[in-house]
Every structure is written in structure tokens, then in C-alpha cells.
mmCIF file of C-alpha atoms in Angstrom:
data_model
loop_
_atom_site.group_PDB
_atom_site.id
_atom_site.type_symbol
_atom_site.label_atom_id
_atom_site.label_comp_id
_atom_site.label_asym_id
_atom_site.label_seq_id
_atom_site.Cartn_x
_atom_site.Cartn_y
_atom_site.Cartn_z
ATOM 1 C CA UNK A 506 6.392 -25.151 -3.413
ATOM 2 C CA UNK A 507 4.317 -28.948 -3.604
ATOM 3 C CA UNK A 508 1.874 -28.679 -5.717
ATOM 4 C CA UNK A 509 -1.205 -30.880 -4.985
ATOM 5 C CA UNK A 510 -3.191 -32.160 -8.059
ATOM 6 C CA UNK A 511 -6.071 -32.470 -5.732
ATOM 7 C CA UNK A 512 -5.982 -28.875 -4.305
ATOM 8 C CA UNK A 513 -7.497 -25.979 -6.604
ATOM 9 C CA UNK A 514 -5.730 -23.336 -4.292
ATOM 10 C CA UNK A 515 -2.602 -23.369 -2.972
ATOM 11 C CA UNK A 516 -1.530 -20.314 0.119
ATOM 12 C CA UNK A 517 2.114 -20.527 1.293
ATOM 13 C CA UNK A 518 2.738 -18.337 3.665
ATOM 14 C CA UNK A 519 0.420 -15.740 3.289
ATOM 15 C CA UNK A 520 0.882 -12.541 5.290
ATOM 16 C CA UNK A 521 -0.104 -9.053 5.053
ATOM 17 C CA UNK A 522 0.561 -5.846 7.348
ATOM 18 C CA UNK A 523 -1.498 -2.524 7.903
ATOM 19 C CA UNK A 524 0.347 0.213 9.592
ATOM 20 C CA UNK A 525 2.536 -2.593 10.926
ATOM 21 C CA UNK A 526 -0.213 -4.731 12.486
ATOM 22 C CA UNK A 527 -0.077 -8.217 11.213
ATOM 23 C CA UNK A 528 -3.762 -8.890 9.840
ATOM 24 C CA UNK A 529 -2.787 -12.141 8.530
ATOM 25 C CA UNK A 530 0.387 -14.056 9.708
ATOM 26 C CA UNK A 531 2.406 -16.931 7.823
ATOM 27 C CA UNK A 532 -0.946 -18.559 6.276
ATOM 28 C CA UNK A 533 -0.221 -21.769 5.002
ATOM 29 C CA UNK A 534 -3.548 -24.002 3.048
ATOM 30 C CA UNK A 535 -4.897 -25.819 0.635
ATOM 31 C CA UNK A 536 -8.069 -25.598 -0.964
ATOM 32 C CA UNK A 537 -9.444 -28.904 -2.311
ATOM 33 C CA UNK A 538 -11.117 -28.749 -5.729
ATOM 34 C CA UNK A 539 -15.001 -29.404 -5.918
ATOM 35 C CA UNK A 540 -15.740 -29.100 -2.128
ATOM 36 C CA UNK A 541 -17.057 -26.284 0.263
ATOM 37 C CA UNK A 542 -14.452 -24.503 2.411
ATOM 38 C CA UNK A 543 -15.365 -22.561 5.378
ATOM 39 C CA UNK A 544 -13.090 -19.803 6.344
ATOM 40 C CA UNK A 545 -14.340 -19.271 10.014
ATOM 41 C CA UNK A 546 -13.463 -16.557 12.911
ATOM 42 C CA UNK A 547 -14.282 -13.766 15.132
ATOM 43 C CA UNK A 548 -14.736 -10.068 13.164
ATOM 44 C CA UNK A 549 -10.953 -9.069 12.512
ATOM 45 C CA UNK A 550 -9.540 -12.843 12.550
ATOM 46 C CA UNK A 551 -8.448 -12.032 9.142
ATOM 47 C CA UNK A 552 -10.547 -14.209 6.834
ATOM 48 C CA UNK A 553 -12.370 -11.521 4.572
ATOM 49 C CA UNK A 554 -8.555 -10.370 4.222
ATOM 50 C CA UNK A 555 -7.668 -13.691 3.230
ATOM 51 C CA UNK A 556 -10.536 -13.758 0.615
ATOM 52 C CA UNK A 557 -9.331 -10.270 -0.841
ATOM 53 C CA UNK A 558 -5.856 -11.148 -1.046
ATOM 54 C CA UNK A 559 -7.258 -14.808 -2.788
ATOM 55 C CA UNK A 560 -9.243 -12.470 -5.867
ATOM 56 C CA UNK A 561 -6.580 -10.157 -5.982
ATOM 57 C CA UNK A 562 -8.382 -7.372 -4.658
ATOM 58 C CA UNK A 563 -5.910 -6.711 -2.350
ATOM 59 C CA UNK A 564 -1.941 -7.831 -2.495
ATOM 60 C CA UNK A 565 -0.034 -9.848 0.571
ATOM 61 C CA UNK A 566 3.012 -8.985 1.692
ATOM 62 C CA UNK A 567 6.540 -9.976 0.066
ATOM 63 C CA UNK A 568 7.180 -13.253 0.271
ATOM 64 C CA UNK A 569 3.460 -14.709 0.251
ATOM 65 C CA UNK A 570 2.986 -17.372 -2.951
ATOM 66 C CA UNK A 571 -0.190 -18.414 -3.941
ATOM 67 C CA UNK A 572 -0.919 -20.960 -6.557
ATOM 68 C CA UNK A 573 -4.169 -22.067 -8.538
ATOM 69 C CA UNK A 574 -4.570 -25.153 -10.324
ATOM 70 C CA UNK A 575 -0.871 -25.250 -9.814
ATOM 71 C CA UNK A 576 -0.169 -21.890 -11.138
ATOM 72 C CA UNK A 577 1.641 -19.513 -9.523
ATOM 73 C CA UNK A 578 -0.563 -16.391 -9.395
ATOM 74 C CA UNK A 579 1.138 -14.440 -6.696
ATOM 75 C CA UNK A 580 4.845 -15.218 -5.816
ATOM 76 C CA UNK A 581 8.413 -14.136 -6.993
ATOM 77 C CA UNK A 582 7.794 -10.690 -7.983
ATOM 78 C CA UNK A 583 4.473 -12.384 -10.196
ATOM 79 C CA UNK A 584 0.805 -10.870 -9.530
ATOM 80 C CA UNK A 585 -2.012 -11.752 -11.830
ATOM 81 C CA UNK A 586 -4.228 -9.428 -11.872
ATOM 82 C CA UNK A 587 -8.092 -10.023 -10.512
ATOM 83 C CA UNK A 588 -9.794 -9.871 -13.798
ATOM 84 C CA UNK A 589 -7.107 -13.049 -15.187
ATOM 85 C CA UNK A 590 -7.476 -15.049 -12.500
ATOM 86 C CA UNK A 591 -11.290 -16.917 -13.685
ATOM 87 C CA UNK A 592 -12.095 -16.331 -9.775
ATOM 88 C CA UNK A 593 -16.091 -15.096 -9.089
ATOM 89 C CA UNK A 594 -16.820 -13.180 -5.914
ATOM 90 C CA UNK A 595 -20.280 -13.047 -4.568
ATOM 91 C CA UNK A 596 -20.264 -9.649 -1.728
ATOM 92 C CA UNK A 597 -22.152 -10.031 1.412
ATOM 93 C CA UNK A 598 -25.051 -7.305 0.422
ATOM 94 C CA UNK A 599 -24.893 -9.050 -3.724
ATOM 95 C CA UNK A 600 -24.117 -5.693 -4.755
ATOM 96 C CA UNK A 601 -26.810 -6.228 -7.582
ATOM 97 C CA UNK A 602 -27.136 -3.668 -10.445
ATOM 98 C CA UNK A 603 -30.788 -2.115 -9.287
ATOM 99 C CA UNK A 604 -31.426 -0.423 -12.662
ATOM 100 C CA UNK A 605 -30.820 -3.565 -14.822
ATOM 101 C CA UNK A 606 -32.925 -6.508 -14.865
ATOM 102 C CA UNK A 607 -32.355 -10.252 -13.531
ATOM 103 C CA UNK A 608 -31.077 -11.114 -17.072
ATOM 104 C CA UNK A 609 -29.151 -8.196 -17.728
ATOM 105 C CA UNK A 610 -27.436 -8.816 -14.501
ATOM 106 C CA UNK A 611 -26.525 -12.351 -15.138
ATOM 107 C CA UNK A 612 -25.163 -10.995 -18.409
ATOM 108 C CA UNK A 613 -22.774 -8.602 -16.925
ATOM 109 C CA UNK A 614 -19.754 -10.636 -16.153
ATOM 110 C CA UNK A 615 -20.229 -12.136 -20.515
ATOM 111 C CA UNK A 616 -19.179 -9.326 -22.556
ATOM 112 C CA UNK A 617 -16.641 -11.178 -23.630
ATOM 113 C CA UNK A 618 -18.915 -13.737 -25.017
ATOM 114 C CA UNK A 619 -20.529 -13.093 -28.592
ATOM 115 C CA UNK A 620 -24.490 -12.068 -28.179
ATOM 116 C CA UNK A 621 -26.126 -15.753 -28.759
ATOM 117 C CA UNK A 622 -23.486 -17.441 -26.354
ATOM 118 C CA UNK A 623 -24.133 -14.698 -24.054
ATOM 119 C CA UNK A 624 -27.941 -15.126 -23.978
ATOM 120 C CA UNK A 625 -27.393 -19.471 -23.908
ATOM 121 C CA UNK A 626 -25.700 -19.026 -21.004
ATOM 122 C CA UNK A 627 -28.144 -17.304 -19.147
ATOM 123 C CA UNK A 628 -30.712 -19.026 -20.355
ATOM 124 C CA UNK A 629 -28.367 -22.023 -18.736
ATOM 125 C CA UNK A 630 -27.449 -20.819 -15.204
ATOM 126 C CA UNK A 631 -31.023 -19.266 -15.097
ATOM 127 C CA UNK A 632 -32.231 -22.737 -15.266
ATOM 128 C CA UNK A 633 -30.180 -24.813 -12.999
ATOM 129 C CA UNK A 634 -30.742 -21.874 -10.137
ATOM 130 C CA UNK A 635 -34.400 -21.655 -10.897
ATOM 131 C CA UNK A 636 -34.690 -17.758 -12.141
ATOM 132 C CA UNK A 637 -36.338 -17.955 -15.238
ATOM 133 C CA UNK A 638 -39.560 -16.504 -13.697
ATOM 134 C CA UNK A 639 -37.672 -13.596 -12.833
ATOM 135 C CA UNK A 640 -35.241 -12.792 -15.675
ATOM 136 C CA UNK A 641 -37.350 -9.313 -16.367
ATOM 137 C CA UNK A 642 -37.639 -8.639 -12.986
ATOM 138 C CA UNK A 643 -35.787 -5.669 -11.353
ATOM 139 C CA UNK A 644 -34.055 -6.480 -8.180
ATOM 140 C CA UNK A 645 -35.843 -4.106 -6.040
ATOM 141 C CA UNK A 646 -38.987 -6.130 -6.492
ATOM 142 C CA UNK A 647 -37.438 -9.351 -5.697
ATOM 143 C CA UNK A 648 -37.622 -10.627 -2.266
ATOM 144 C CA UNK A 649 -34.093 -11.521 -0.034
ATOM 145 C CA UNK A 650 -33.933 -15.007 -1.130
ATOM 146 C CA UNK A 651 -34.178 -14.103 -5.084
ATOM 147 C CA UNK A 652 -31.509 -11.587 -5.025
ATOM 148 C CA UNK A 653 -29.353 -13.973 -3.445
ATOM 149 C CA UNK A 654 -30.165 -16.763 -5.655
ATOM 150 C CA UNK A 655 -29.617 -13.914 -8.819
ATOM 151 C CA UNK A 656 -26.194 -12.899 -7.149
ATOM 152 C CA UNK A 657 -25.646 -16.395 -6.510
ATOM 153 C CA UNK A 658 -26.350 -17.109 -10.531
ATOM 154 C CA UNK A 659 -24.236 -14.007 -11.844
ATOM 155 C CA UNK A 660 -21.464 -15.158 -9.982
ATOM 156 C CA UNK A 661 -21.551 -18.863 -11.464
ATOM 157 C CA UNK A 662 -22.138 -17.412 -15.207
ATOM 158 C CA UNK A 663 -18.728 -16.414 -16.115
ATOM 159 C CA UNK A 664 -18.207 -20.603 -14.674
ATOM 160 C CA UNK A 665 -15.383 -19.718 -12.289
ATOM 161 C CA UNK A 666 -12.664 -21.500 -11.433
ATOM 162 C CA UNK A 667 -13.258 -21.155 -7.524
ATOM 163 C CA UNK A 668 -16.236 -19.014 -6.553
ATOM 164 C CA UNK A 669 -15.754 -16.920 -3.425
ATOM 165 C CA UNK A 670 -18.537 -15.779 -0.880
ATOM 166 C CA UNK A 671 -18.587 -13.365 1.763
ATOM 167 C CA UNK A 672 -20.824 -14.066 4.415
ATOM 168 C CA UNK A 673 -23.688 -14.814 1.729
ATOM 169 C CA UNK A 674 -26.711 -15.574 3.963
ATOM 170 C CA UNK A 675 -26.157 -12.876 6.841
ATOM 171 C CA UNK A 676 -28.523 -10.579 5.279
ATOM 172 C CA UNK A 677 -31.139 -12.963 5.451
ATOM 173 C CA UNK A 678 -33.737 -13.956 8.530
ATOM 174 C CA UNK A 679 -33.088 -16.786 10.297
ATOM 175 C CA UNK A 680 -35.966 -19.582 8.422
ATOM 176 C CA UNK A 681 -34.722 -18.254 5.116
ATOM 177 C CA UNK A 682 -30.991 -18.722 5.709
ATOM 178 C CA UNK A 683 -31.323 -22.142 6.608
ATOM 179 C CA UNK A 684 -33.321 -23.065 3.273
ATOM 180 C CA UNK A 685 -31.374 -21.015 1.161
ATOM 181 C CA UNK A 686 -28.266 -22.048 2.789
ATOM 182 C CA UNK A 687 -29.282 -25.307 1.676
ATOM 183 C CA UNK A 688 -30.209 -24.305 -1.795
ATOM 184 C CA UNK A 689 -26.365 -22.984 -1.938
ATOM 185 C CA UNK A 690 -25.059 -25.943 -0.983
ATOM 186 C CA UNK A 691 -27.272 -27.976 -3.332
ATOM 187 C CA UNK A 692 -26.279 -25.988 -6.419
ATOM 188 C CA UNK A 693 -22.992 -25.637 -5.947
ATOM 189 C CA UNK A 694 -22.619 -29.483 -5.398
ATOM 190 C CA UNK A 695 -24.200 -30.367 -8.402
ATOM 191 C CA UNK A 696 -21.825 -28.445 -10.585
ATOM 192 C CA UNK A 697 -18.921 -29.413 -8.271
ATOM 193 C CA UNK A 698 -18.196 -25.710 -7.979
ATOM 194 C CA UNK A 699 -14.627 -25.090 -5.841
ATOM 195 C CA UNK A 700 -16.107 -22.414 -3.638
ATOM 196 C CA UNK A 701 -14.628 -20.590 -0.403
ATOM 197 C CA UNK A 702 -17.125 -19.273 2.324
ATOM 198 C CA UNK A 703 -16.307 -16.661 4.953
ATOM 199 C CA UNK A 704 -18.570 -17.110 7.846
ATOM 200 C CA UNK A 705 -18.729 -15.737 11.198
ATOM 201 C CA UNK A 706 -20.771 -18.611 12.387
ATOM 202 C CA UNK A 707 -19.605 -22.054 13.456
ATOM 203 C CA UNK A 708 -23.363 -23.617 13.155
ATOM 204 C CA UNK A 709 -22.967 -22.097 9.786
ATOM 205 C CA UNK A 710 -19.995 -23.661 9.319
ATOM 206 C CA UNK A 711 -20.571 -27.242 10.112
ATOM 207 C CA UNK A 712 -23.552 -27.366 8.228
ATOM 208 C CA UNK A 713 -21.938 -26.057 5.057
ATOM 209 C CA UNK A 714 -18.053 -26.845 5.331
ATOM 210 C CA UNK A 715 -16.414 -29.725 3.649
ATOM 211 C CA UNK A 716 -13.706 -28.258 5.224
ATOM 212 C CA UNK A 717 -13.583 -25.864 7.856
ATOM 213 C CA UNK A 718 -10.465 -23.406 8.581
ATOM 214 C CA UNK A 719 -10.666 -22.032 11.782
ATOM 215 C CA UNK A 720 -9.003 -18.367 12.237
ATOM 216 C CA UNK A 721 -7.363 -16.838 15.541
ATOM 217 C CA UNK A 722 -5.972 -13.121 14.822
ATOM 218 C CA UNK A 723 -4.530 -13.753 11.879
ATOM 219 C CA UNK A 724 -3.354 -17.177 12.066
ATOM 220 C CA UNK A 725 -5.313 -20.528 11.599
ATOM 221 C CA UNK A 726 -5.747 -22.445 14.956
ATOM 222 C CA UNK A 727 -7.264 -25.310 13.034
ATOM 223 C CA UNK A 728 -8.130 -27.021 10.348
ATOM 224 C CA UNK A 729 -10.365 -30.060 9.205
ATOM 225 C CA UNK A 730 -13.975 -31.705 8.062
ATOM 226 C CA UNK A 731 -16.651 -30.525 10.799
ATOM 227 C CA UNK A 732 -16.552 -33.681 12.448
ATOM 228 C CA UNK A 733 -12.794 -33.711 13.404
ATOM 229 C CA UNK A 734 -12.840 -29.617 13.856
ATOM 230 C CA UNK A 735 -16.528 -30.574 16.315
ATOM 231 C CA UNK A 736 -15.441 -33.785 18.337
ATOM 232 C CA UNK A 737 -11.436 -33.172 18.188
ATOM 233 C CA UNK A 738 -10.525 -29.287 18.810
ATOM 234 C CA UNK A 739 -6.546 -28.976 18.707
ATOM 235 C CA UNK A 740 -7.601 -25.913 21.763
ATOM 236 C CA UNK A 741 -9.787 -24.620 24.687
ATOM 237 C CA UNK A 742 -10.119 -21.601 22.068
ATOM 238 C CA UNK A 743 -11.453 -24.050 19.106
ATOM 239 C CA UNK A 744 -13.609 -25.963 21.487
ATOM 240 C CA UNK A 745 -15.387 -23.129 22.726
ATOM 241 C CA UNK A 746 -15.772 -21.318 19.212
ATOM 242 C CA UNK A 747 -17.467 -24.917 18.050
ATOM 243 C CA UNK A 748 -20.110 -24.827 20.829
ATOM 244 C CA UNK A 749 -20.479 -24.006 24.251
ATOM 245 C CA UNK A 750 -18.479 -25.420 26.913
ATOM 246 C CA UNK A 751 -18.164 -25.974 30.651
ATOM 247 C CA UNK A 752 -14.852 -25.013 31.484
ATOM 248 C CA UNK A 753 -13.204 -26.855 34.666
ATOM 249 C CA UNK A 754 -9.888 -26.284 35.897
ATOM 250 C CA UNK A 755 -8.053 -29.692 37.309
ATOM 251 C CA UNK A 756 -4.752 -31.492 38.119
ATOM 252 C CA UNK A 757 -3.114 -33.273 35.663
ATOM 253 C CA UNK A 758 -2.474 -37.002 37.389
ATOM 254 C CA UNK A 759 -1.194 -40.201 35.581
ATOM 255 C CA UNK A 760 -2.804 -39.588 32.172
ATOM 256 C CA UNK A 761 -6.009 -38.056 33.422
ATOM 257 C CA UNK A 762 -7.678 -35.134 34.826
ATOM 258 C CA UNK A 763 -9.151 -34.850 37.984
ATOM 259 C CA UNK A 764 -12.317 -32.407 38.297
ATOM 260 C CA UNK A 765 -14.457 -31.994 41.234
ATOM 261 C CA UNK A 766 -16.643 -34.078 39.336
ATOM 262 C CA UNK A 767 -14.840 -36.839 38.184
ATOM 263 C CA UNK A 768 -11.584 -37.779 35.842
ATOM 264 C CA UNK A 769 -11.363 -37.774 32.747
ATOM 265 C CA UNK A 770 -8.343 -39.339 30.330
ATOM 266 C CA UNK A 771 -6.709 -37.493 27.398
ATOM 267 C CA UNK A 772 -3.332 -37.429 25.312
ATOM 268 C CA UNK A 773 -1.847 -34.523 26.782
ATOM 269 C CA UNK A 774 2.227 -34.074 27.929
ATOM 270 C CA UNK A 775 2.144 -32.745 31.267
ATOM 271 C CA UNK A 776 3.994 -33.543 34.409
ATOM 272 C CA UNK A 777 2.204 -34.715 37.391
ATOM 273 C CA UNK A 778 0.964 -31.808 39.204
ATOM 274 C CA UNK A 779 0.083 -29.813 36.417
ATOM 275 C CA UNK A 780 -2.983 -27.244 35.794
ATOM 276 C CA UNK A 781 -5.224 -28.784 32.879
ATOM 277 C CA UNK A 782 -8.596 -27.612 31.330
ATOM 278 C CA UNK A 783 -11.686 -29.723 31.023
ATOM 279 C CA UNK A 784 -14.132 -28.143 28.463
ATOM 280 C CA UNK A 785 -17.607 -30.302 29.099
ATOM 281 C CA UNK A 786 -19.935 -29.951 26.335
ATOM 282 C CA UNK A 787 -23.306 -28.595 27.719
ATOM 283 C CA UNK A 788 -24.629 -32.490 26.166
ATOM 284 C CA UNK A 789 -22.393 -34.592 28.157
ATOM 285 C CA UNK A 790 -24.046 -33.607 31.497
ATOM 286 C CA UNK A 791 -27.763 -35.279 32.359
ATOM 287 C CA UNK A 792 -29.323 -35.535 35.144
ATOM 288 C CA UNK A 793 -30.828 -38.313 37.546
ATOM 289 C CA UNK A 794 -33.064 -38.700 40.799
ATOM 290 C CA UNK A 795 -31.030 -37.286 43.782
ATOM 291 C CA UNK A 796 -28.371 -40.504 45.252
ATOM 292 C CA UNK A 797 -27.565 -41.849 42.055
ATOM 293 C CA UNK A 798 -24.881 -39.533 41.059
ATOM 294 C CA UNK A 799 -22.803 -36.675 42.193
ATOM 295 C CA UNK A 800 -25.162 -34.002 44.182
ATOM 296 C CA UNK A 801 -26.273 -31.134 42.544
ATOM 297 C CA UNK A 802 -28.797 -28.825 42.586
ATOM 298 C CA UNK A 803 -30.599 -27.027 39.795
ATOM 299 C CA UNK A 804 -30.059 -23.312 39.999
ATOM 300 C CA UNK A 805 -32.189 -21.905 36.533
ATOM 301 C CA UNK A 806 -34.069 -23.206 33.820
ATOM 302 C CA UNK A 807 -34.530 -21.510 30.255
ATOM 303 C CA UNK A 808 -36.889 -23.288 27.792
ATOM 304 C CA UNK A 809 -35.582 -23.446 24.350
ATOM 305 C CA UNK A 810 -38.652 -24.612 22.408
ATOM 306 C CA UNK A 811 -37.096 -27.933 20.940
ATOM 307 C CA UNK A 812 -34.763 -28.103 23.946
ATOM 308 C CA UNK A 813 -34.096 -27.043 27.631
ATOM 309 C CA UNK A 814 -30.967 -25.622 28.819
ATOM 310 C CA UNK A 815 -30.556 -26.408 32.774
ATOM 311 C CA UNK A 816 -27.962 -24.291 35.089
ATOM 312 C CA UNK A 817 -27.158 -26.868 37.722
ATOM 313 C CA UNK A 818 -24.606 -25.912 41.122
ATOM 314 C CA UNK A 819 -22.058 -28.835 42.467
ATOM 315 C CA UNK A 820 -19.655 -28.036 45.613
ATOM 316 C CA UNK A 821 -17.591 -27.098 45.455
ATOM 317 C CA UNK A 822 -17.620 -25.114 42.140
ATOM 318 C CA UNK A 823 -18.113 -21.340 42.099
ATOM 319 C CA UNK A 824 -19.744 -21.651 38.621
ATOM 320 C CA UNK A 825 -22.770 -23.430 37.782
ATOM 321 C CA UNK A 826 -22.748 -25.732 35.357
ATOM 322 C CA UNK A 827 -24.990 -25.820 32.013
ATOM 323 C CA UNK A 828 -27.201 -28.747 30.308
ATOM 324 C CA UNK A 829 -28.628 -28.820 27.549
ATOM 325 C CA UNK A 830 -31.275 -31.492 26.930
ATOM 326 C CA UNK A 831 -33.828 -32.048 24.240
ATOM 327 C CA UNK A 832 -35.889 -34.280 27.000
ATOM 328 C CA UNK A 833 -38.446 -32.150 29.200
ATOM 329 C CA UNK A 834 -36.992 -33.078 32.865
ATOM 330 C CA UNK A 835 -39.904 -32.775 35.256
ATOM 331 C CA UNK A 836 -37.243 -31.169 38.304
ATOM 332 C CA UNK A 837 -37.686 -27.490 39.635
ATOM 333 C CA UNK A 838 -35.245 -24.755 40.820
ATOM 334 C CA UNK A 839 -33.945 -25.732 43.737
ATOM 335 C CA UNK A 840 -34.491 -29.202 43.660
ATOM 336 C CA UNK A 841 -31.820 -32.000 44.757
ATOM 337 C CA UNK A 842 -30.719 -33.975 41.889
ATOM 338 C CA UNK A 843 -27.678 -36.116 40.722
ATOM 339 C CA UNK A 844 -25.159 -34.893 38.067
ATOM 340 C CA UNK A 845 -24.114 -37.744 35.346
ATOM 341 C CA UNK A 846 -21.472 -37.491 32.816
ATOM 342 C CA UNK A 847 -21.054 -38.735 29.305
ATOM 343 C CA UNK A 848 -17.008 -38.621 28.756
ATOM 344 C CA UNK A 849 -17.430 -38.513 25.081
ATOM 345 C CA UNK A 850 -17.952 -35.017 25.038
ATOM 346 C CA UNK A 851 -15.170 -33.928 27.673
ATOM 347 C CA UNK A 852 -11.934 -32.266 25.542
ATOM 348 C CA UNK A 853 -8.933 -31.922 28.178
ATOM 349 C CA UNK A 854 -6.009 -29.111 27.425
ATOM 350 C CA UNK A 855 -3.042 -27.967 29.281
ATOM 351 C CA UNK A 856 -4.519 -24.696 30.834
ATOM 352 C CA UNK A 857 -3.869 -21.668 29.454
ATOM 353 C CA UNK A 858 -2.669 -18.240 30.315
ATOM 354 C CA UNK A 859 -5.076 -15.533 31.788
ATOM 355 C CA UNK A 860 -6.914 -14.167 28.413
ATOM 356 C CA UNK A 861 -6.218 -17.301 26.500
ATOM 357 C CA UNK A 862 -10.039 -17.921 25.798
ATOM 358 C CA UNK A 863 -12.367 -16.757 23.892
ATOM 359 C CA UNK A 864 -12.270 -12.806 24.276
ATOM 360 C CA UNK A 865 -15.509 -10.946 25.617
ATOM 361 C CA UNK A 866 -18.213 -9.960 23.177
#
């Protein structure tokens, strides 16, 4: 197995079977060291699996090898167990102790540490996360945000090698996710923490990932930075999961697609003739004054607050098409206008079996 000096986690070939189901199949990454990785997928892709399996919680199947910081902790008939491997879990509900205070909880992971050293390094991670207000505070008096940032802070205190979080900010309300999601990220920069993320959502995702793995039932369908995973999706699958999409079914002509409303190039092997897929990113469509354009006509409106999403009908489709623009667009339903296109936003796949989408929520 290659071991890369820059990775702090190494997965070959990671599998493991319930009842004969594959829940994970043949899972093959590296974590870098220092950075933010997003494990990201449907419920029952496999990641929270994946992030068992990675504290030792629970045990792959034969044949999976794992390495951190280029030693083998799961491989050849080897299994270190959780409590050896310097690996700090932080559970989706922070699973605080409710009868111990904020300081008695950061304490919890340092018995092995003598009393003073034990109390210094609360005193230290209290601190940098901004809890010393609340160190005699119970946890049933603190509000969302503070037990996070306390679960967040009892995690760090043992100073992990890799810190792992499972869906961390789904428990909170929208406005407070964002800022403490931010918070997270701040923190964990600043003490170049190695930490892995399991998130259900891709906005989520981009705005915390370094690096983003992508998972499909078991299997990764992609990986890469939220840029490349955003504006480069190896699939119809990973384009939709990254943000909606128009989907338009076309021939396949001389390096391009043709669409009832227009053609657009791409780097696909196909032989003339062939089905493709356009996926059309809700932000590549706009809209003009009727003749200046292809004709369309808009169908439903839905204000967004900082945006508008606009349903807008061309013939021949049977679906309308969506827009979303962060202009108000004085037009109203019914009215005669002309569709334009930004091609920067168009991703173009061979076209995929019945049920090769996303599946139905």
C-alpha cells in the first residue's frame, strides 16, 4: 500500500456487508492532513458507516486496510482498537454528560492526564473556543450553539489526531448553523485540525469541504475541492446532487449536443447518433424581451426573498424549464419572452439508464 506523507488517512479498499448487503463497496481515499473533508450522500450512501469503521467503532470486512499517519491500523489480520487510535468523535446530538458541568465535560476524555495538566488544558481549549463563561454551567441551561461549541471543545481536548463529526450542525436552526458552521470552520483552521465531516447537505458541503467525497450506495461517485466537484461533475447523478438541474435529453452530433434549445460541446465518446444528457444549471438560463432569443413563455413564478425562481415553457419540451435569478424581472405568467443561455453552466453526459438519477425523495 503507497503511503502518502501528505495524507493523515489512508482507506484501501474498504468494504463492509450486513446480512449480505454491501453497505460500503471497495472504498479507496485519502484524507489530507490539516484540511476539512466532507463525506457527502443520500441517508444509507454509506458515509456514517465509513466514519464508524474510520474510529473503530465498527470493523470492515476482510481484506479492507486502513492506514493513519502511515500506520497500518486495520489490515492483515491487525485492528487497533478505538481507544489507541488518538481519533475524537463528535455525535450528531453531542451526547453531552447533562449531570456534569461544561468543565467537567471537557475533562472527561483527560484522565489520563495528572490533575494540573488536566485542568491547563481546559483552561486551554476553553479559551481558544470561547467557553470560559460557561465552564460551571450545566448543559441543560446552555443554548444549541453552546453545547455544540462544548462538544465541539471536548472533542479537541484529548488534541486528536483526526477529529470526526457526524452531521454536527443538523440539530441546529437554519441562522445558527450558518454562524456556527462558520465558527467550526474557523477553529478548526486555526489549529490545523485533520477533521472528517459527514453531511447530508451539498450547500453544507461546499461551504465547509476542502475536499468533498461524494457517496452513491456505497461507493464514491466523486471526489475533489468544491469547485471541481460544483463546475466539473464526473455524472448526471453528481450534477444534480450539487444543485439543481434542467435535464434535456439530445443527440450526440460531431462533438456536441443538440437540444431543442441549442448545442452545446463537451468531451464525451459517443458515436454519432447517440442519446446524451444536458443538465442546465437553473443560472445559465435568463431571459430577454420576446424576438431576441428562442420563444418561451413564463409558466410560474415563486419569489425567493434574495432571488426569484422562474418556470418558463419552450416547444417543444414537455417540461418547463427553471431560472433562477437574483434580478427582479418585471414579466408576468403568461407573458411572451425570449430564452438565453449561458453555456458555462451546461454539463453534457452520455444518457443514462431508466432510474439512473437521483432517486425520489
Amino acid at each position: 500500500m503507497h503511503t502518502d506523507p501528505a495524507s493523515a488517512l489512508e482507506l484501501e479498499r474498504v468494504s463492509r456487508h450486513f446480512d449480505g448487503r454491501a453497505v460500503l463497496s471497495e472504498i479507496s481515499l485519502a484524507i489530507p492532513s490539516g484540511k476539512i473533508t466532507c463525506l457527502l450522500g443520500q441517508s444509507g450512501c454509506g458515509k456514517s458507516t465509513l466514519l464508524r469503521i474510520i474510529s473503530g467503532v465498527d470493523r470492515p470486512d476482510p481484506g479492507s486496510r486502513i492506514r493513519m499517519g502511515g500506520t497500518e491500523i486495520v489490515g492483515h489480520g491487525r485492528f487497533v482498537e478505538p481507544e489507541h487510535r488518538k481519533i475524537g468523535f463528535m455525535f450528531q446530538d453531542y451526547a453531552l454528560f447533562p449531570h456534569l458541568s461544561v468543565a467537567e465535560n471537557l475533562a472527561f476524555g483527560l484522565r489520563h492526564l495528572s490533575k494540573p495538566a488536566r485542568k491547563d488544558r481546559v483552561a486551554e481549549v476553553a479559551a481558544r473556543i470561547g467557553l470560559n463563561h460557561l465552564l460551571d454551567r450545566l448543559p441543560h441551561s446552555l443554548s444549541g450553539g453552546e453545547q455544540q461549541r462544548v462538544a465541539l471543545a471536548r472533542a479537541l481536548a484529548p488534541q486528536p489526531a483526526i477529529l470526526l463529526m457526524d452531521e454536527p450542525f443538523s440539530n441546529l436552526d437554519q441562522g445558527l448553523r450558518e454562524r456556527v458552521r462558520r465558527e467550526t470552520v474557523d477553529i478548526l483552521g486555526g489549529i490545523g485540525t485533520t477533521a472528517i465531516i459527514v453531511t447530508h447537505d451539498p450547500q453544507e458541503a461546499l461551504a465547509v469541504g476542502d475536499l468533498i467525497v461524494l457517496m452513491r450506495a456505497g461507493r464514491i461517485e466523486q471526489v475533489g475541492t468544491p469547485f471541481e466537484i460544483y463546475d466539473r461533475p464526473c455524472s448526471a447523478y453528481a450534477a444534480e446532487f450539487m444543485g439543481p438541474c434542467n435535464r434535456l435529453t439530445g443527440v450526440w452530433a460531431k462533438g456536441r449536443i443538440e437540444t431543442p434549445i441549442g448545442t452545446f460541446p463537451a468531451s464525451l465518446d459517443l458515436p454519432d447518433g447517440a442519446l446524451a444528457l444536458a443538465c442546465i444549471r437553473p443560472q445559465a438560463l435568463s431571459i430577454g424581451p420576446d424576438g431576441q432569443g428562442i420563444s418561451a413563455r413564463v409558466v410560474a413564478k415563486t419569489f425567493m426573498g434574495e432571488s426569484e425562481l422562474i418556470d418558463i415553457m419552450v416547444h417543444p419540451l414537455a417540461q418547463s424549464l427553471r431560472m433562477h435569478s437574483h434580478v427582479r424581472i418585471p414579466v408576468g405568467i403568461g407573458e411572451k419572452v425570449s430564452l438565453q443561455l449561458n453555456g458555462a453552466q451546461v454539463h453534457v453526459f452520455p444518457e443514462e439508464p431508466q432510474g439512473g438519477g437521483l432517486p425520489a425523495a
